[in-house]
mmCIF file of C-alpha atoms in Angstrom:
data_model
loop_
_atom_site.group_PDB
_atom_site.id
_atom_site.type_symbol
_atom_site.label_atom_id
_atom_site.label_comp_id
_atom_site.label_asym_id
_atom_site.label_seq_id
_atom_site.Cartn_x
_atom_site.Cartn_y
_atom_site.Cartn_z
ATOM 1 C CA MET A 1 -7.575 6.151 17.866
ATOM 2 C CA LYS A 2 -8.078 6.040 14.100
ATOM 3 C CA PHE A 3 -5.004 5.940 11.880
ATOM 4 C CA THR A 4 -4.361 6.394 8.192
ATOM 5 C CA LEU A 5 -0.995 5.050 7.082
ATOM 6 C CA ALA A 6 0.918 6.216 4.019
ATOM 7 C CA LEU A 7 3.854 4.183 2.743
ATOM 8 C CA PHE A 8 6.231 5.905 0.324
ATOM 9 C CA SER A 9 9.035 3.315 0.161
ATOM 10 C CA ALA A 10 9.521 0.095 -1.772
ATOM 11 C CA PRO A 11 8.543 -3.172 -0.099
ATOM 12 C CA THR A 12 12.220 -4.060 0.262
ATOM 13 C CA SER A 13 12.928 -1.030 2.443
ATOM 14 C CA PRO A 14 13.176 -0.936 6.244
ATOM 15 C CA ALA A 15 10.381 1.667 6.198
ATOM 16 C CA SER A 16 7.979 -0.918 4.774
ATOM 17 C CA ARG A 17 8.811 -3.346 7.570
ATOM 18 C CA ARG A 18 8.408 -0.604 10.213
ATOM 19 C CA ALA A 19 5.065 0.423 8.733
ATOM 20 C CA LEU A 20 3.784 -3.146 8.817
ATOM 21 C CA ARG A 21 4.909 -3.627 12.431
ATOM 22 C CA PHE A 22 3.256 -0.317 13.370
ATOM 23 C CA ALA A 23 0.012 -1.415 11.693
ATOM 24 C CA GLU A 24 0.088 -4.767 13.495
ATOM 25 C CA ALA A 25 0.721 -3.059 16.849
ATOM 26 C CA ALA A 26 -2.015 -0.479 16.239
ATOM 27 C CA LEU A 27 -4.632 -3.159 15.646
ATOM 28 C CA ALA A 28 -3.347 -5.260 18.549
ATOM 29 C CA GLY A 29 -3.691 -2.180 20.748
ATOM 30 C CA GLY A 30 -7.356 -1.794 19.850
ATOM 31 C CA HIS A 31 -6.906 1.073 17.410
ATOM 32 C CA GLU A 32 -8.501 1.350 13.970
ATOM 33 C CA ILE A 33 -6.800 1.715 10.595
ATOM 34 C CA VAL A 34 -9.016 3.696 8.241
ATOM 35 C CA ARG A 35 -6.869 3.164 5.163
ATOM 36 C CA ILE A 36 -3.353 2.196 4.104
ATOM 37 C CA PHE A 37 -2.237 4.273 1.144
ATOM 38 C CA PHE A 38 0.738 3.172 -0.962
ATOM 39 C CA TYR A 39 2.423 5.996 -2.847
ATOM 40 C CA GLN A 40 5.631 6.660 -4.804
ATOM 41 C CA GLU A 41 7.893 3.567 -4.600
ATOM 42 C CA GLY A 42 5.456 1.927 -2.195
ATOM 43 C CA VAL A 43 3.222 0.996 -5.134
ATOM 44 C CA HIS A 44 5.670 -1.751 -6.125
ATOM 45 C CA GLY A 45 4.328 -3.810 -3.235
ATOM 46 C CA ALA A 46 1.052 -4.249 -5.119
ATOM 47 C CA SER A 47 2.699 -5.934 -8.102
ATOM 48 C CA ALA A 48 1.924 -9.624 -8.489
ATOM 49 C CA ASN A 49 5.203 -9.959 -10.404
ATOM 50 C CA LEU A 50 7.461 -8.998 -7.514
ATOM 51 C CA VAL A 51 9.762 -11.889 -6.606
ATOM 52 C CA THR A 52 11.573 -11.820 -3.279
ATOM 53 C CA PRO A 53 14.716 -13.948 -2.783
ATOM 54 C CA GLN A 54 14.113 -16.966 -0.555
ATOM 55 C CA ASP A 55 16.444 -15.693 2.158
ATOM 56 C CA GLU A 56 14.618 -12.349 2.540
ATOM 57 C CA PRO A 57 11.217 -11.594 4.061
ATOM 58 C CA ASP A 58 8.509 -11.117 1.443
ATOM 59 C CA LEU A 59 7.070 -7.861 2.764
ATOM 60 C CA ALA A 60 4.819 -7.372 -0.241
ATOM 61 C CA ARG A 61 3.152 -10.717 0.533
ATOM 62 C CA GLN A 62 3.043 -9.885 4.247
ATOM 63 C CA TRP A 63 1.280 -6.600 3.484
ATOM 64 C CA GLN A 64 -1.186 -8.361 1.196
ATOM 65 C CA ASP A 65 -1.902 -11.048 3.814
ATOM 66 C CA PHE A 66 -2.248 -8.461 6.595
ATOM 67 C CA ILE A 67 -4.683 -6.302 4.624
ATOM 68 C CA THR A 68 -6.750 -9.318 3.619
ATOM 69 C CA ALA A 69 -6.760 -10.903 7.088
ATOM 70 C CA HIS A 70 -8.000 -7.715 8.733
ATOM 71 C CA GLY A 71 -10.338 -6.575 5.949
ATOM 72 C CA LEU A 72 -8.432 -3.309 5.587
ATOM 73 C CA ASP A 73 -8.597 -0.815 2.763
ATOM 74 C CA GLY A 74 -5.289 -1.068 0.882
ATOM 75 C CA VAL A 75 -5.158 1.648 -1.763
ATOM 76 C CA VAL A 76 -2.431 2.144 -4.348
ATOM 77 C CA CYS A 77 -2.002 5.590 -5.897
ATOM 78 C CA ILE A 78 -3.027 5.161 -9.517
ATOM 79 C CA ALA A 79 -0.749 7.884 -10.906
ATOM 80 C CA ALA A 80 2.314 6.513 -9.109
ATOM 81 C CA ALA A 81 1.372 2.962 -10.104
ATOM 82 C CA LEU A 82 0.978 3.791 -13.798
ATOM 83 C CA ARG A 83 4.368 5.536 -13.817
ATOM 84 C CA ARG A 84 5.939 2.385 -12.416
ATOM 85 C CA GLY A 85 4.116 -0.144 -14.582
ATOM 86 C CA VAL A 86 1.747 -1.425 -11.898
ATOM 87 C CA LEU A 87 -1.588 -1.902 -13.680
ATOM 88 C CA ASP A 88 -4.925 -3.498 -12.935
ATOM 89 C CA GLY A 89 -7.016 -5.041 -15.714
ATOM 90 C CA GLN A 90 -8.903 -1.838 -16.477
ATOM 91 C CA GLU A 91 -5.744 0.265 -16.815
ATOM 92 C CA ALA A 92 -3.959 -2.400 -18.864
ATOM 93 C CA ARG A 93 -6.838 -2.326 -21.367
ATOM 94 C CA ARG A 94 -7.057 1.470 -21.273
ATOM 95 C CA TYR A 95 -3.385 1.874 -22.158
ATOM 96 C CA ALA A 96 -3.233 -1.177 -24.461
ATOM 97 C CA ARG A 97 -0.704 -3.018 -22.318
ATOM 98 C CA PRO A 98 -0.383 -6.791 -22.627
ATOM 99 C CA ALA A 99 -1.174 -7.678 -19.010
ATOM 100 C CA ALA A 100 -2.283 -6.517 -15.612
ATOM 101 C CA ASN A 101 -0.028 -7.176 -12.657
ATOM 102 C CA VAL A 102 -1.813 -5.888 -9.549
ATOM 103 C CA ALA A 103 -2.057 -8.582 -6.908
ATOM 104 C CA SER A 104 -5.459 -9.415 -5.472
ATOM 105 C CA GLY A 105 -6.623 -7.336 -2.556
ATOM 106 C CA TRP A 106 -5.289 -4.027 -3.877
ATOM 107 C CA ALA A 107 -7.293 -1.159 -5.340
ATOM 108 C CA LEU A 108 -5.875 1.539 -7.627
ATOM 109 C CA SER A 109 -7.267 4.960 -6.817
ATOM 110 C CA GLY A 110 -6.338 8.625 -6.613
ATOM 111 C CA LEU A 111 -4.959 10.894 -3.935
ATOM 112 C CA GLY A 112 -8.534 11.807 -3.061
ATOM 113 C CA GLN A 113 -8.692 8.480 -1.215
ATOM 114 C CA LEU A 114 -5.795 9.578 0.979
ATOM 115 C CA HIS A 115 -7.429 12.937 1.635
ATOM 116 C CA GLU A 116 -10.744 11.305 2.525
ATOM 117 C CA ALA A 117 -9.059 8.856 4.905
ATOM 118 C CA VAL A 118 -7.145 11.648 6.643
ATOM 119 C CA GLN A 119 -10.419 13.483 7.223
ATOM 120 C CA GLN A 120 -11.824 10.373 8.945
ATOM 121 C CA SER A 121 -8.692 9.735 11.046
ATOM 122 C CA ASP A 122 -7.135 11.108 14.189
ATOM 123 C CA ARG A 123 -3.619 10.691 12.823
ATOM 124 C CA LEU A 124 -1.827 10.302 9.491
ATOM 125 C CA VAL A 125 1.388 8.331 9.931
ATOM 126 C CA CYS A 126 3.838 8.328 6.999
ATOM 127 C CA PHE A 127 6.667 5.883 6.412
ATOM 128 C CA GLY A 128 9.606 6.282 4.024
ATOM 129 C CA GLY A 129 9.965 8.813 1.305
ATOM 130 C CA PRO A 130 12.672 10.660 -0.540
#
């Protein structure tokens, strides 16, 4: 089965942990993940400036490592990212901001990427949200 995952919650939320465990189990079960789309507060996980206390799991790092290790498509909604100050180099220059802060392995893109992935998938699974 082909899955697209959408994460709406911050990397510190239980929903982020559940989404990561689901993604790990899906791949372990022989399924495919077409794309992982980070939206709303989920975009904070793509920030290279996020610092997690030593006594808490660093889910943002775990997501980054998971996506890299499995060669997955990790997409961050550009509109949600800009609203929350998560910028890549191109957007930092475009809006004359002093620095980019998107961690490596992430791509900023629009909702069209989510739509395209859903069209290629058997299931869209969403985690978190308002």
